[in-house]
PDB file of C-alpha atoms in Angstrom:
ATOM      1  CA  MET A   1      23.684 -37.545  11.003  1.00  0.00           C
ATOM      2  CA  ALA A   2      21.284 -36.448  13.730  1.00  0.00           C
ATOM      3  CA  GLU A   3      17.886 -37.773  14.703  1.00  0.00           C
ATOM      4  CA  GLY A   4      15.474 -36.166  17.174  1.00  0.00           C
ATOM      5  CA  LEU A   5      18.281 -34.166  18.762  1.00  0.00           C
ATOM      6  CA  GLY A   6      17.322 -31.890  21.661  1.00  0.00           C
ATOM      7  CA  LEU A   7      19.178 -29.836  24.250  1.00  0.00           C
ATOM      8  CA  LYS A   8      17.581 -28.375  27.367  1.00  0.00           C
ATOM      9  CA  GLY A   9      19.087 -25.603  29.468  1.00  0.00           C
ATOM     10  CA  PRO A  10      18.093 -23.780  32.677  1.00  0.00           C
ATOM     11  CA  ARG A  11      15.625 -21.591  30.751  1.00  0.00           C
ATOM     12  CA  GLY A  12      14.061 -24.379  28.697  1.00  0.00           C
ATOM     13  CA  TRP A  13      14.811 -26.090  25.407  1.00  0.00           C
ATOM     14  CA  ALA A  14      17.530 -24.474  23.310  1.00  0.00           C
ATOM     15  CA  PHE A  15      16.515 -26.711  20.389  1.00  0.00           C
ATOM     16  CA  ARG A  16      14.479 -29.844  19.982  1.00  0.00           C
ATOM     17  CA  ASP A  17      13.610 -32.544  17.439  1.00  0.00           C
ATOM     18  CA  VAL A  18      16.488 -31.737  15.052  1.00  0.00           C
ATOM     19  CA  SER A  19      17.139 -34.324  12.354  1.00  0.00           C
ATOM     20  CA  LEU A  20      19.604 -34.080   9.471  1.00  0.00           C
ATOM     21  CA  ARG A  21      21.875 -36.124   7.247  1.00  0.00           C
ATOM     22  CA  ALA A  22      25.062 -34.718   5.737  1.00  0.00           C
ATOM     23  CA  GLY A  23      27.896 -36.574   4.091  1.00  0.00           C
ATOM     24  CA  ALA A  24      31.597 -35.812   4.101  1.00  0.00           C
ATOM     25  CA  GLY A  25      32.372 -32.497   2.443  1.00  0.00           C
ATOM     26  CA  ALA A  26      28.868 -31.082   2.891  1.00  0.00           C
ATOM     27  CA  LEU A  27      28.173 -27.419   3.625  1.00  0.00           C
ATOM     28  CA  VAL A  28      25.493 -27.209   6.326  1.00  0.00           C
ATOM     29  CA  ALA A  29      24.039 -23.810   7.221  1.00  0.00           C
ATOM     30  CA  LEU A  30      22.412 -23.427  10.638  1.00  0.00           C
ATOM     31  CA  GLU A  31      20.148 -20.539   9.779  1.00  0.00           C
ATOM     32  CA  GLY A  32      18.057 -18.446  12.146  1.00  0.00           C
ATOM     33  CA  PRO A  33      17.911 -15.263  14.192  1.00  0.00           C
ATOM     34  CA  SER A  34      20.123 -14.809  17.212  1.00  0.00           C
ATOM     35  CA  GLY A  35      18.815 -16.488  20.355  1.00  0.00           C
ATOM     36  CA  THR A  36      17.106 -19.439  18.652  1.00  0.00           C
ATOM     37  CA  GLY A  37      19.629 -22.096  19.710  1.00  0.00           C
ATOM     38  CA  ARG A  38      21.739 -22.173  16.565  1.00  0.00           C
ATOM     39  CA  THR A  39      25.081 -21.828  18.419  1.00  0.00           C
ATOM     40  CA  CYS A  40      24.025 -24.503  20.924  1.00  0.00           C
ATOM     41  CA  LEU A  41      23.235 -26.826  18.019  1.00  0.00           C
ATOM     42  CA  LEU A  42      26.660 -26.102  16.530  1.00  0.00           C
ATOM     43  CA  LEU A  43      28.409 -26.903  19.815  1.00  0.00           C
ATOM     44  CA  ALA A  44      26.326 -30.044  20.329  1.00  0.00           C
ATOM     45  CA  LEU A  45      27.196 -31.419  16.883  1.00  0.00           C
ATOM     46  CA  THR A  46      30.903 -30.749  17.488  1.00  0.00           C
ATOM     47  CA  GLY A  47      30.913 -32.516  20.874  1.00  0.00           C
ATOM     48  CA  ARG A  48      31.025 -29.410  23.081  1.00  0.00           C
ATOM     49  CA  MET A  49      27.532 -29.575  24.606  1.00  0.00           C
ATOM     50  CA  LYS A  50      25.629 -32.606  25.850  1.00  0.00           C
ATOM     51  CA  THR A  51      22.143 -33.202  24.498  1.00  0.00           C
ATOM     52  CA  GLN A  52      19.212 -34.653  26.444  1.00  0.00           C
ATOM     53  CA  GLU A  53      17.163 -36.095  23.585  1.00  0.00           C
ATOM     54  CA  GLY A  54      17.923 -38.032  20.440  1.00  0.00           C
ATOM     55  CA  HIS A  55      21.349 -38.921  19.121  1.00  0.00           C
ATOM     56  CA  ALA A  56      23.838 -37.978  16.428  1.00  0.00           C
ATOM     57  CA  GLU A  57      26.819 -39.561  14.700  1.00  0.00           C
ATOM     58  CA  VAL A  58      29.944 -37.749  13.557  1.00  0.00           C
ATOM     59  CA  GLY A  59      32.481 -39.816  11.684  1.00  0.00           C
ATOM     60  CA  GLY A  60      30.904 -43.001  13.031  1.00  0.00           C
ATOM     61  CA  LEU A  61      31.116 -41.712  16.626  1.00  0.00           C
ATOM     62  CA  ARG A  62      27.812 -41.584  18.482  1.00  0.00           C
ATOM     63  CA  LEU A  63      26.778 -38.487  20.428  1.00  0.00           C
ATOM     64  CA  PRO A  64      26.445 -37.789  23.284  1.00  0.00           C
ATOM     65  CA  ARG A  65      28.176 -40.976  24.355  1.00  0.00           C
ATOM     66  CA  LYS A  66      31.534 -40.234  22.674  1.00  0.00           C
ATOM     67  CA  MET A  67      31.807 -36.487  22.969  1.00  0.00           C
ATOM     68  CA  ALA A  68      35.553 -36.509  23.720  1.00  0.00           C
ATOM     69  CA  ALA A  69      36.283 -38.570  20.612  1.00  0.00           C
ATOM     70  CA  VAL A  70      34.164 -36.241  18.488  1.00  0.00           C
ATOM     71  CA  ARG A  71      36.059 -33.220  19.794  1.00  0.00           C
ATOM     72  CA  ARG A  72      39.289 -34.733  18.502  1.00  0.00           C
ATOM     73  CA  ILE A  73      37.988 -34.822  14.929  1.00  0.00           C
ATOM     74  CA  ALA A  74      35.847 -31.663  15.020  1.00  0.00           C
ATOM     75  CA  GLY A  75      37.443 -28.228  14.943  1.00  0.00           C
ATOM     76  CA  LEU A  76      35.955 -24.869  15.823  1.00  0.00           C
ATOM     77  CA  GLY A  77      36.376 -21.529  14.160  1.00  0.00           C
ATOM     78  CA  GLN A  78      35.702 -18.396  16.137  1.00  0.00           C
ATOM     79  CA  VAL A  79      32.816 -18.983  18.557  1.00  0.00           C
ATOM     80  CA  PRO A  80      32.175 -16.178  21.081  1.00  0.00           C
ATOM     81  CA  GLY A  81      32.890 -17.353  24.614  1.00  0.00           C
ATOM     82  CA  VAL A  82      34.360 -20.672  23.454  1.00  0.00           C
ATOM     83  CA  SER A  83      37.191 -20.227  20.940  1.00  0.00           C
ATOM     84  CA  GLU A  84      37.615 -16.491  20.543  1.00  0.00           C
ATOM     85  CA  LEU A  85      40.771 -14.920  19.178  1.00  0.00           C
ATOM     86  CA  ASP A  86      42.858 -12.948  21.662  1.00  0.00           C
ATOM     87  CA  PRO A  87      42.936  -9.323  20.461  1.00  0.00           C
ATOM     88  CA  SER A  88      46.238  -8.667  22.259  1.00  0.00           C
ATOM     89  CA  LEU A  89      48.126 -11.402  20.366  1.00  0.00           C
ATOM     90  CA  THR A  90      49.509 -11.191  16.873  1.00  0.00           C
ATOM     91  CA  VAL A  91      48.649 -13.482  13.993  1.00  0.00           C
ATOM     92  CA  ALA A  92      52.014 -15.267  14.269  1.00  0.00           C
ATOM     93  CA  GLU A  93      51.560 -15.824  18.018  1.00  0.00           C
ATOM     94  CA  HIS A  94      48.166 -17.419  17.436  1.00  0.00           C
ATOM     95  CA  LEU A  95      49.617 -19.734  14.796  1.00  0.00           C
ATOM     96  CA  ARG A  96      52.616 -20.762  16.914  1.00  0.00           C
ATOM     97  CA  GLU A  97      50.441 -21.349  19.959  1.00  0.00           C
ATOM     98  CA  ARG A  98      48.078 -23.593  18.012  1.00  0.00           C
ATOM     99  CA  ALA A  99      51.009 -25.529  16.547  1.00  0.00           C
ATOM    100  CA  LEU A 100      52.402 -26.162  20.036  1.00  0.00           C
ATOM    101  CA  LEU A 101      49.016 -27.243  21.388  1.00  0.00           C
ATOM    102  CA  GLN A 102      48.480 -29.485  18.391  1.00  0.00           C
ATOM    103  CA  ARG A 103      51.800 -31.202  18.891  1.00  0.00           C
ATOM    104  CA  ARG A 104      51.327 -31.555  22.651  1.00  0.00           C
ATOM    105  CA  PHE A 105      47.782 -32.875  22.822  1.00  0.00           C
ATOM    106  CA  ASP A 106      47.014 -34.365  19.414  1.00  0.00           C
ATOM    107  CA  GLY A 107      50.384 -35.724  18.365  1.00  0.00           C
ATOM    108  CA  SER A 108      51.687 -39.201  19.014  1.00  0.00           C
ATOM    109  CA  VAL A 109      54.398 -40.031  21.536  1.00  0.00           C
ATOM    110  CA  ARG A 110      56.756 -40.837  18.680  1.00  0.00           C
ATOM    111  CA  ALA A 111      56.230 -37.343  17.256  1.00  0.00           C
ATOM    112  CA  LEU A 112      57.255 -35.808  20.585  1.00  0.00           C
ATOM    113  CA  LEU A 113      60.540 -37.745  20.464  1.00  0.00           C
ATOM    114  CA  ARG A 114      61.572 -36.356  17.067  1.00  0.00           C
ATOM    115  CA  ARG A 115      64.395 -33.879  16.725  1.00  0.00           C
ATOM    116  CA  PRO A 116      63.512 -30.213  17.391  1.00  0.00           C
ATOM    117  CA  GLY A 117      64.439 -29.255  13.831  1.00  0.00           C
ATOM    118  CA  THR A 118      62.121 -31.898  12.405  1.00  0.00           C
ATOM    119  CA  ARG A 119      59.257 -30.823  14.652  1.00  0.00           C
ATOM    120  CA  ALA A 120      59.731 -27.161  13.719  1.00  0.00           C
ATOM    121  CA  ALA A 121      59.696 -27.994  10.004  1.00  0.00           C
ATOM    122  CA  GLU A 122      56.508 -30.018  10.401  1.00  0.00           C
ATOM    123  CA  ALA A 123      54.858 -27.151  12.309  1.00  0.00           C
ATOM    124  CA  ARG A 124      55.793 -24.648   9.587  1.00  0.00           C
ATOM    125  CA  ALA A 125      54.421 -26.953   6.909  1.00  0.00           C
ATOM    126  CA  ARG A 126      51.147 -27.407   8.789  1.00  0.00           C
ATOM    127  CA  ILE A 127      50.769 -23.657   9.307  1.00  0.00           C
ATOM    128  CA  ALA A 128      51.412 -22.947   5.627  1.00  0.00           C
ATOM    129  CA  GLU A 129      48.887 -25.598   4.607  1.00  0.00           C
ATOM    130  CA  ALA A 130      46.205 -24.167   6.900  1.00  0.00           C
ATOM    131  CA  LEU A 131      46.807 -20.569   5.760  1.00  0.00           C
ATOM    132  CA  ALA A 132      46.546 -21.593   2.123  1.00  0.00           C
ATOM    133  CA  ALA A 133      43.290 -23.465   2.757  1.00  0.00           C
ATOM    134  CA  ALA A 134      41.845 -20.459   4.618  1.00  0.00           C
ATOM    135  CA  GLY A 135      42.997 -18.001   1.966  1.00  0.00           C
ATOM    136  CA  LEU A 136      44.873 -15.805   4.464  1.00  0.00           C
ATOM    137  CA  ASP A 137      47.850 -14.006   2.921  1.00  0.00           C
ATOM    138  CA  LEU A 138      50.139 -12.813   5.715  1.00  0.00           C
ATOM    139  CA  ALA A 139      52.007 -10.473   3.370  1.00  0.00           C
ATOM    140  CA  ALA A 140      48.767  -8.573   2.664  1.00  0.00           C
ATOM    141  CA  LEU A 141      48.202  -7.748   6.342  1.00  0.00           C
ATOM    142  CA  PRO A 142      49.149  -4.256   7.609  1.00  0.00           C
ATOM    143  CA  LYS A 143      52.154  -5.547   9.604  1.00  0.00           C
ATOM    144  CA  GLY A 144      52.434  -8.991   8.139  1.00  0.00           C
ATOM    145  CA  GLU A 145      52.421 -11.825  10.641  1.00  0.00           C
ATOM    146  CA  ARG A 146      53.081  -9.277  13.434  1.00  0.00           C
ATOM    147  CA  THR A 147      49.637  -7.729  12.913  1.00  0.00           C
ATOM    148  CA  SER A 148      47.543  -7.766  16.086  1.00  0.00           C
ATOM    149  CA  VAL A 149      44.174  -9.448  15.954  1.00  0.00           C
ATOM    150  CA  ARG A 150      42.495  -6.188  17.013  1.00  0.00           C
ATOM    151  CA  ASP A 151      43.756  -4.642  13.751  1.00  0.00           C
ATOM    152  CA  LEU A 152      42.279  -7.325  11.498  1.00  0.00           C
ATOM    153  CA  GLU A 153      39.190  -6.806   9.411  1.00  0.00           C
ATOM    154  CA  ARG A 154      36.200  -9.015  10.161  1.00  0.00           C
ATOM    155  CA  LEU A 155      36.819 -11.233   7.122  1.00  0.00           C
ATOM    156  CA  GLU A 156      40.533 -11.534   7.918  1.00  0.00           C
ATOM    157  CA  ALA A 157      39.741 -12.588  11.486  1.00  0.00           C
ATOM    158  CA  LEU A 158      37.328 -15.189  10.106  1.00  0.00           C
ATOM    159  CA  ARG A 159      40.029 -16.560   7.828  1.00  0.00           C
ATOM    160  CA  LEU A 160      42.491 -16.731  10.738  1.00  0.00           C
ATOM    161  CA  SER A 161      40.052 -18.609  12.965  1.00  0.00           C
ATOM    162  CA  ILE A 162      39.369 -21.117  10.188  1.00  0.00           C
ATOM    163  CA  ALA A 163      43.094 -21.550   9.571  1.00  0.00           C
ATOM    164  CA  LEU A 164      43.634 -22.301  13.268  1.00  0.00           C
ATOM    165  CA  ALA A 165      40.852 -24.886  13.175  1.00  0.00           C
ATOM    166  CA  LEU A 166      42.237 -26.499  10.020  1.00  0.00           C
ATOM    167  CA  MET A 167      45.670 -26.989  11.600  1.00  0.00           C
ATOM    168  CA  GLY A 168      44.219 -29.998  13.398  1.00  0.00           C
ATOM    169  CA  ARG A 169      43.106 -31.448  10.034  1.00  0.00           C
ATOM    170  CA  PRO A 170      39.561 -32.057  11.309  1.00  0.00           C
ATOM    171  CA  ARG A 171      36.835 -34.004   9.551  1.00  0.00           C
ATOM    172  CA  LEU A 172      34.226 -31.499  10.748  1.00  0.00           C
ATOM    173  CA  ILE A 173      34.564 -27.773  11.343  1.00  0.00           C
ATOM    174  CA  GLY A 174      32.060 -25.419  12.965  1.00  0.00           C
ATOM    175  CA  VAL A 175      31.924 -21.656  12.390  1.00  0.00           C
ATOM    176  CA  ASP A 176      29.703 -19.268  14.352  1.00  0.00           C
ATOM    177  CA  ASP A 177      28.309 -15.921  13.120  1.00  0.00           C
ATOM    178  CA  THR A 178      29.559 -16.494   9.600  1.00  0.00           C
ATOM    179  CA  ASP A 179      27.871 -13.472   8.040  1.00  0.00           C
ATOM    180  CA  LEU A 180      27.868 -11.156  11.061  1.00  0.00           C
ATOM    181  CA  LYS A 181      28.935  -7.558  10.263  1.00  0.00           C
ATOM    182  CA  LEU A 182      30.012  -8.441   6.727  1.00  0.00           C
ATOM    183  CA  SER A 183      29.281  -6.475   3.600  1.00  0.00           C
ATOM    184  CA  ASP A 184      27.697  -8.234   0.641  1.00  0.00           C
ATOM    185  CA  ALA A 185      31.083  -8.642  -1.033  1.00  0.00           C
ATOM    186  CA  ASP A 186      32.757  -9.982   2.134  1.00  0.00           C
ATOM    187  CA  ARG A 187      29.798 -12.297   2.750  1.00  0.00           C
ATOM    188  CA  ALA A 188      30.218 -13.774  -0.723  1.00  0.00           C
ATOM    189  CA  GLU A 189      33.946 -14.301  -0.048  1.00  0.00           C
ATOM    190  CA  ALA A 190      33.210 -15.975   3.283  1.00  0.00           C
ATOM    191  CA  TRP A 191      30.819 -18.468   1.724  1.00  0.00           C
ATOM    192  CA  ALA A 192      33.270 -19.106  -1.119  1.00  0.00           C
ATOM    193  CA  LEU A 193      35.909 -19.911   1.514  1.00  0.00           C
ATOM    194  CA  LEU A 194      33.606 -22.364   3.291  1.00  0.00           C
ATOM    195  CA  ARG A 195      32.706 -24.018  -0.020  1.00  0.00           C
ATOM    196  CA  ALA A 196      36.405 -24.489  -0.740  1.00  0.00           C
ATOM    197  CA  VAL A 197      36.969 -26.050   2.687  1.00  0.00           C
ATOM    198  CA  ALA A 198      34.018 -28.383   2.119  1.00  0.00           C
ATOM    199  CA  ALA A 199      35.312 -29.283  -1.337  1.00  0.00           C
ATOM    200  CA  GLY A 200      38.477 -30.518   0.357  1.00  0.00           C
ATOM    201  CA  GLY A 201      36.418 -33.185   2.168  1.00  0.00           C
ATOM    202  CA  THR A 202      35.815 -31.410   5.490  1.00  0.00           C
ATOM    203  CA  THR A 203      32.178 -31.109   6.525  1.00  0.00           C
ATOM    204  CA  VAL A 204      31.348 -27.498   7.419  1.00  0.00           C
ATOM    205  CA  LEU A 205      28.706 -26.347   9.907  1.00  0.00           C
ATOM    206  CA  ALA A 206      28.144 -22.607   9.571  1.00  0.00           C
ATOM    207  CA  VAL A 207      25.846 -20.510  11.769  1.00  0.00           C
ATOM    208  CA  CYS A 208      24.316 -17.638   9.831  1.00  0.00           C
ATOM    209  CA  SER A 209      21.311 -15.358   9.568  1.00  0.00           C
ATOM    210  CA  GLU A 210      20.792 -16.030   5.860  1.00  0.00           C
ATOM    211  CA  ALA A 211      21.985 -19.228   4.187  1.00  0.00           C
ATOM    212  CA  PRO A 212      23.096 -19.488   0.548  1.00  0.00           C
ATOM    213  CA  ALA A 213      20.950 -21.433  -1.849  1.00  0.00           C
ATOM    214  CA  ASP A 214      23.452 -24.266  -2.372  1.00  0.00           C
ATOM    215  CA  ALA A 215      23.859 -25.104   1.340  1.00  0.00           C
ATOM    216  CA  LEU A 216      22.017 -27.761   3.297  1.00  0.00           C
ATOM    217  CA  ARG A 217      19.793 -25.496   5.382  1.00  0.00           C
ATOM    218  CA  ILE A 218      18.734 -26.187   8.986  1.00  0.00           C
ATOM    219  CA  THR A 219      16.461 -23.412  10.243  1.00  0.00           C
ATOM    220  CA  THR A 220      16.211 -22.749  13.976  1.00  0.00           C
ATOM    221  CA  VAL A 221      13.166 -21.058  15.501  1.00  0.00           C
ATOM    222  CA  GLY A 222      12.099 -20.132  19.030  1.00  0.00           C
ATOM    223  CA  THR A 223      10.960 -23.119  21.132  1.00  0.00           C
ATOM    224  CA  ALA A 224       7.771 -23.352  23.177  1.00  0.00           C
ATOM    225  CA  ALA A 225       9.765 -22.761  26.358  1.00  0.00           C
ATOM    226  CA  ALA A 226      10.837 -19.362  25.068  1.00  0.00           C
ATOM    227  CA  THR A 227       7.343 -18.339  23.919  1.00  0.00           C
ATOM    228  CA  PRO A 228       6.183 -16.733  27.188  1.00  0.00           C
ATOM    229  CA  ALA A 229       9.079 -14.285  27.073  1.00  0.00           C
ATOM    230  CA  THR A 230       8.184 -13.133  23.566  1.00  0.00           C
ATOM    231  CA  GLY A 231       4.411 -13.612  23.755  1.00  0.00           C
ATOM    232  CA  PRO A 232       3.425 -10.113  24.959  1.00  0.00           C
ATOM    233  CA  ALA A 233       5.505  -8.501  22.208  1.00  0.00           C
ATOM    234  CA  GLU A 234       3.827 -10.603  19.513  1.00  0.00           C
ATOM    235  CA  PRO A 235       0.042 -10.282  19.724  1.00  0.00           C
ATOM    236  CA  THR A 236      -0.299 -12.116  16.425  1.00  0.00           C
ATOM    237  CA  GLU A 237       0.054 -15.478  18.214  1.00  0.00           C
ATOM    238  CA  PRO A 238      -3.195 -15.903  20.151  1.00  0.00           C
ATOM    239  CA  GLY A 239      -2.737 -19.653  20.300  1.00  0.00           C
ATOM    240  CA  THR A 240       0.390 -19.597  22.433  1.00  0.00           C
ATOM    241  CA  ALA A 241       0.502 -20.348  26.116  1.00  0.00           C
ATOM    242  CA  ALA A 242       1.274 -16.710  26.823  1.00  0.00           C
ATOM    243  CA  GLY A 243      -2.151 -15.584  25.530  1.00  0.00           C
ATOM    244  CA  PRO A 244      -4.316 -16.600  28.501  1.00  0.00           C
ATOM    245  CA  GLY A 245      -1.623 -15.499  30.931  1.00  0.00           C
ATOM    246  CA  THR A 246      -1.534 -12.059  29.419  1.00  0.00           C
ATOM    247  CA  ALA A 247      -5.295 -11.706  29.704  1.00  0.00           C
ATOM    248  CA  THR A 248      -5.367 -12.903  33.312  1.00  0.00           C
ATOM    249  CA  GLU A 249      -2.564 -10.794  34.756  1.00  0.00           C
ATOM    250  CA  PRO A 250      -4.175  -7.338  34.249  1.00  0.00           C
ATOM    251  CA  THR A 251      -7.439  -8.603  35.805  1.00  0.00           C
ATOM    252  CA  ALA A 252      -5.635  -9.975  38.837  1.00  0.00           C
ATOM    253  CA  VAL A 253      -3.869  -6.673  39.385  1.00  0.00           C
ATOM    254  CA  THR A 254      -6.868  -4.399  38.767  1.00  0.00           C
ATOM    255  CA  GLU A 255      -9.479  -6.038  41.008  1.00  0.00           C
ATOM    256  CA  PRO A 256      -7.556  -5.838  44.317  1.00  0.00           C
ATOM    257  CA  ALA A 257      -6.629  -2.248  43.530  1.00  0.00           C
ATOM    258  CA  ALA A 258     -10.294  -1.262  43.156  1.00  0.00           C
ATOM    259  CA  ALA A 259     -11.172  -2.990  46.432  1.00  0.00           C
ATOM    260  CA  GLU A 260      -8.398  -1.312  48.360  1.00  0.00           C
ATOM    261  CA  GLU A 261      -9.129   2.289  47.329  1.00  0.00           C
ATOM    262  CA  PRO A 262     -12.205   2.793  49.594  1.00  0.00           C
ATOM    263  CA  ALA A 263     -10.340   1.269  52.533  1.00  0.00           C
ATOM    264  CA  GLU A 264      -7.469   3.704  52.058  1.00  0.00           C
ATOM    265  CA  THR A 265      -9.929   6.644  51.849  1.00  0.00           C
ATOM    266  CA  ALA A 266     -11.767   5.557  54.957  1.00  0.00           C
ATOM    267  CA  GLU A 267      -8.548   5.309  56.909  1.00  0.00           C
ATOM    268  CA  THR A 268      -7.239   8.625  55.700  1.00  0.00           C
ATOM    269  CA  THR A 269     -10.352  10.694  56.575  1.00  0.00           C
ATOM    270  CA  PRO A 270     -10.407  10.042  60.356  1.00  0.00           C
ATOM    271  CA  ALA A 271      -6.688  10.651  60.521  1.00  0.00           C
ATOM    272  CA  THR A 272      -7.113  14.010  58.794  1.00  0.00           C
ATOM    273  CA  GLU A 273     -10.064  15.315  60.897  1.00  0.00           C
ATOM    274  CA  PRO A 274      -8.279  15.218  64.285  1.00  0.00           C
ATOM    275  CA  ALA A 275      -5.382  17.047  62.740  1.00  0.00           C
ATOM    276  CA  ALA A 276      -7.759  19.781  61.583  1.00  0.00           C
ATOM    277  CA  ALA A 277      -9.387  19.881  65.036  1.00  0.00           C
ATOM    278  CA  GLU A 278      -6.056  20.274  66.778  1.00  0.00           C
ATOM    279  CA  GLY A 279      -5.157  23.339  64.728  1.00  0.00           C
ATOM    280  CA  PRO A 280      -7.348  25.853  66.610  1.00  0.00           C
ATOM    281  CA  ALA A 281      -6.398  24.325  69.974  1.00  0.00           C
ATOM    282  CA  ALA A 282      -2.754  24.826  69.236  1.00  0.00           C
ATOM    283  CA  ALA A 283      -3.395  28.400  68.125  1.00  0.00           C
ATOM    284  CA  THR A 284      -5.401  29.154  71.367  1.00  0.00           C
ATOM    285  CA  GLU A 285      -2.597  27.923  73.591  1.00  0.00           C
ATOM    286  CA  ASP A 286      -0.130  30.179  71.799  1.00  0.00           C
ATOM    287  CA  ASP A 287      -2.452  33.172  72.239  1.00  0.00           C
ATOM    288  CA  ILE A 288      -2.889  32.474  75.979  1.00  0.00           C
ATOM    289  CA  THR A 289       0.853  32.203  76.480  1.00  0.00           C
ATOM    290  CA  GLU A 290       1.503  35.491  74.719  1.00  0.00           C
ATOM    291  CA  GLU A 291      -1.204  37.306  76.761  1.00  0.00           C
ATOM    292  CA  GLY A 292       0.202  35.945  80.052  1.00  0.00           C
ATOM    293  CA  THR A 293       3.673  37.146  79.155  1.00  0.00           C
ATOM    294  CA  ALA A 294       2.397  40.643  78.331  1.00  0.00           C
ATOM    295  CA  ASP A 295       0.563  40.899  81.677  1.00  0.00           C
ATOM    296  CA  ALA A 296       3.656  39.793  83.596  1.00  0.00           C
ATOM    297  CA  LEU A 297       5.774  42.453  81.921  1.00  0.00           C
ATOM    298  CA  ALA A 298       3.142  45.115  82.646  1.00  0.00           C
ATOM    299  CA  GLU A 299       3.036  44.200  86.345  1.00  0.00           C
ATOM    300  CA  THR A 300       6.817  44.287  86.522  1.00  0.00           C
ATOM    301  CA  GLY A 301       6.826  47.772  85.061  1.00  0.00           C
ATOM    302  CA  ARG A 302       4.328  48.983  87.680  1.00  0.00           C
ATOM    303  CA  ALA A 303       6.461  47.552  90.420  1.00  0.00           C
TER     304      ALA A 303
END
């Protein structure tokens, strides 16, 4: 649940006045073009960014007051700059790393005191459960679990990032750029995967450019703070704040330029005339010098 949610950054409002209600197991699509604050909204609802207006509740935890608690129950798929996959690591290395981090930071003290064999068996079971929920078949990969992330297809990388997020058994999961660089067939598979995750009781927040019809759609648009940057490129919005500014700027630039031109001409003309007057004088001096030299040589020859 969110009511009047708003987040302001150095360049203005990323989003503002966002309200929504979604129950457990809902599929929420944050739809909009890139640069309209959809990723910021995703991170705010998962406890990764602090909002300045309104409030939200995730699993009974109020945002932004309990962001740390929300992060413990909200997982992230692949989000550029936040939870990206490492292209140099293999699929198995990603899974083992997440299992170790899960046990270290999210497990209880009693779990840390269990026998190594018991902990390893629990980690394998959790990995298998997450892979099954994400629909990622390791045997179908080019090199199995030793396949590097750089060699994965876009849909396979999406499945891996969701599997890593599901290893924490979250109540909420956020996925960025869900339909980016996907064909129509892969896009349909991606949304089918997210529907299956939601059907298991996990609420899904998915950033996309085009939401499916059965999703709860939240559309993000450019805010008023961003309008001046896009105003000149969109002359169809005469009512924006950029309209008067655009009309004023050319006038302010043109008028001083017209006033300065005569001054520049007046200054240039006197400077040019002396230069033209000095030309003959310089030529006369050269002629006199040459004549004097010729006379001196003639007198020397007579001597």
